mmCIF file of C-alpha atoms in Angstrom:
data_model
loop_
_atom_site.group_PDB
_atom_site.id
_atom_site.type_symbol
_atom_site.label_atom_id
_atom_site.label_comp_id
_atom_site.label_asym_id
_atom_site.label_seq_id
_atom_site.Cartn_x
_atom_site.Cartn_y
_atom_site.Cartn_z
ATOM 1 C CA MET F 1 -88.275 -127.185 77.482
ATOM 2 C CA LEU F 2 -86.497 -123.912 78.216
ATOM 3 C CA THR F 3 -87.393 -124.734 81.729
ATOM 4 C CA LEU F 4 -85.121 -127.383 81.881
ATOM 5 C CA PHE F 5 -82.041 -125.472 80.690
ATOM 6 C CA LEU F 6 -81.446 -123.316 83.548
ATOM 7 C CA PRO F 7 -81.787 -125.972 86.296
ATOM 8 C CA GLY F 8 -79.712 -128.162 84.074
ATOM 9 C CA ALA F 9 -77.018 -125.503 84.006
ATOM 10 C CA MET F 10 -77.064 -124.704 87.593
ATOM 11 C CA ALA F 11 -76.444 -128.349 88.327
ATOM 12 C CA GLY F 12 -73.441 -128.811 86.173
ATOM 13 C CA LEU F 13 -71.982 -125.520 87.471
ATOM 14 C CA ALA F 14 -72.162 -126.841 91.081
ATOM 15 C CA VAL F 15 -70.720 -130.166 90.310
ATOM 16 C CA ASP F 16 -67.784 -129.016 88.339
ATOM 17 C CA LEU F 17 -66.899 -126.363 90.833
ATOM 18 C CA ALA F 18 -67.073 -128.608 93.848
ATOM 19 C CA LEU F 19 -64.894 -131.287 92.488
ATOM 20 C CA TYR F 20 -62.581 -129.295 90.108
ATOM 21 C CA PRO F 21 -59.649 -129.444 92.465
ATOM 22 C CA LEU F 22 -60.046 -133.387 92.893
ATOM 23 C CA ASP F 23 -59.897 -133.377 88.914
ATOM 24 C CA THR F 24 -56.739 -131.497 88.411
ATOM 25 C CA LEU F 25 -55.078 -133.159 91.024
ATOM 26 C CA LYS F 26 -56.048 -136.876 89.356
ATOM 27 C CA THR F 27 -54.992 -134.892 85.684
ATOM 28 C CA ARG F 28 -51.738 -134.318 87.266
ATOM 29 C CA LEU F 29 -50.835 -137.435 88.909
ATOM 30 C CA GLN F 30 -51.282 -139.300 85.858
ATOM 31 C CA GLY F 31 -49.601 -136.790 83.734
ATOM 32 C CA ARG F 32 -46.365 -137.107 85.697
ATOM 33 C CA THR F 33 -43.813 -139.594 85.997
ATOM 34 C CA ALA F 34 -41.953 -139.065 89.208
ATOM 35 C CA LEU F 35 -44.403 -138.685 92.325
ATOM 36 C CA PRO F 36 -44.792 -134.766 93.150
ATOM 37 C CA THR F 37 -45.154 -133.576 96.661
ATOM 38 C CA CYS F 38 -48.275 -132.878 97.950
ATOM 39 C CA THR F 39 -47.648 -129.158 98.149
ATOM 40 C CA THR F 40 -47.172 -129.376 94.447
ATOM 41 C CA LEU F 41 -49.989 -130.702 93.637
ATOM 42 C CA LEU F 42 -52.405 -129.138 95.784
ATOM 43 C CA LEU F 43 -51.392 -125.547 96.112
ATOM 44 C CA SER F 44 -50.118 -125.097 92.528
ATOM 45 C CA SER F 45 -53.068 -123.439 91.111
ATOM 46 C CA PRO F 46 -55.718 -126.108 91.944
ATOM 47 C CA TYR F 47 -58.433 -124.289 89.561
ATOM 48 C CA ARG F 48 -55.959 -124.066 86.989
ATOM 49 C CA GLY F 49 -58.418 -124.514 83.501
ATOM 50 C CA ILE F 50 -61.723 -123.494 85.138
ATOM 51 C CA GLN F 51 -62.530 -121.087 82.440
ATOM 52 C CA ALA F 52 -63.068 -123.435 80.040
ATOM 53 C CA VAL F 53 -65.265 -125.720 82.584
ATOM 54 C CA LEU F 54 -67.547 -122.405 83.511
ATOM 55 C CA LEU F 55 -68.078 -121.735 79.561
ATOM 56 C CA GLY F 56 -68.704 -125.779 78.517
ATOM 57 C CA SER F 57 -70.247 -126.896 81.991
ATOM 58 C CA ALA F 58 -73.812 -125.028 81.821
ATOM 59 C CA PRO F 59 -74.563 -125.699 77.967
ATOM 60 C CA SER F 60 -73.492 -129.041 78.157
ATOM 61 C CA ALA F 61 -75.650 -130.377 81.386
ATOM 62 C CA SER F 62 -78.804 -128.148 79.843
ATOM 63 C CA LEU F 63 -78.292 -129.891 76.594
ATOM 64 C CA PHE F 64 -78.407 -133.202 78.665
ATOM 65 C CA PHE F 65 -81.596 -132.422 80.402
ATOM 66 C CA ALA F 66 -83.387 -130.885 77.395
ATOM 67 C CA ALA F 67 -82.524 -133.813 75.214
ATOM 68 C CA PHE F 68 -83.149 -136.475 77.859
ATOM 69 C CA HIS F 69 -86.435 -135.272 78.680
ATOM 70 C CA ALA F 70 -87.494 -134.192 74.955
ATOM 71 C CA THR F 71 -86.694 -138.022 74.445
ATOM 72 C CA LEU F 72 -88.371 -139.236 77.340
ATOM 73 C CA ASP F 73 -91.698 -137.363 76.751
ATOM 74 C CA ARG F 74 -91.875 -139.300 73.176
ATOM 75 C CA THR F 75 -90.541 -142.802 74.054
ATOM 76 C CA ASP F 76 -90.811 -143.480 77.373
ATOM 77 C CA SER F 77 -87.371 -145.139 77.022
ATOM 78 C CA LEU F 78 -85.299 -144.389 79.830
ATOM 79 C CA LEU F 79 -82.125 -146.051 77.872
ATOM 80 C CA LEU F 80 -83.134 -143.803 74.464
ATOM 81 C CA ALA F 81 -83.105 -140.844 76.584
ATOM 82 C CA SER F 82 -79.771 -141.497 78.152
ATOM 83 C CA LEU F 83 -78.351 -142.176 75.148
ATOM 84 C CA ALA F 84 -79.991 -138.825 73.637
ATOM 85 C CA GLY F 85 -79.099 -136.843 76.762
ATOM 86 C CA GLU F 86 -75.771 -138.153 76.964
ATOM 87 C CA THR F 87 -75.018 -137.867 72.790
ATOM 88 C CA ALA F 88 -76.508 -134.383 72.682
ATOM 89 C CA SER F 89 -73.870 -133.287 76.105
ATOM 90 C CA CYS F 90 -70.843 -134.697 74.665
ATOM 91 C CA LEU F 91 -71.064 -132.548 71.684
ATOM 92 C CA ILE F 92 -69.712 -129.686 73.954
ATOM 93 C CA ARG F 93 -68.426 -131.630 77.010
ATOM 94 C CA VAL F 94 -65.445 -133.523 75.106
ATOM 95 C CA PRO F 95 -63.678 -130.768 73.236
ATOM 96 C CA VAL F 96 -64.074 -128.638 76.622
ATOM 97 C CA ASP F 97 -62.887 -131.603 78.618
ATOM 98 C CA THR F 98 -59.605 -132.270 76.103
ATOM 99 C CA PHE F 99 -58.839 -128.436 76.691
ATOM 100 C CA LYS F 100 -59.580 -128.153 80.498
ATOM 101 C CA GLN F 101 -56.969 -131.520 80.961
ATOM 102 C CA ARG F 102 -54.305 -129.613 78.668
ATOM 103 C CA MET F 103 -54.754 -126.142 80.682
ATOM 104 C CA GLN F 104 -54.603 -128.578 84.227
ATOM 105 C CA ALA F 105 -51.384 -130.320 83.085
ATOM 106 C CA GLY F 106 -49.943 -126.965 82.087
ATOM 107 C CA LEU F 107 -49.782 -127.897 78.279
ATOM 108 C CA ALA F 108 -52.064 -124.985 77.242
#
C-alpha cells in the first residue's frame, strides 16, 4: 500500500498546480458583486493561496488512492472503494479547500 502514496501524491499535485489559476479565477468571480476587469482577475496573484494546496494536495490524494485500493482488495466493489477513498480524502481536502478559497478571495 505504501507504493500507492507516491503516485497518488504526484497525481494530486500535478492536477492542482495545472488547474489552480482557473480555480482562483472562479473563486474571485463568485465572490464579486461587480464584474472586475480581466487584468485584475488574471494578473492579480493567480497562485495566491497555493501554499495550502501544496501542503494538503499530496496527503489528500495519497489517502484517496490508498483507501480506494485497500477497500477494493477486500470487497471487489467499486462503489464501496470510491466511497472509502473520497471519505478519507475529504478529511484533509475540505479544511484545506476552505482555507485556500479564503486566501484566493483575499479574506485570509
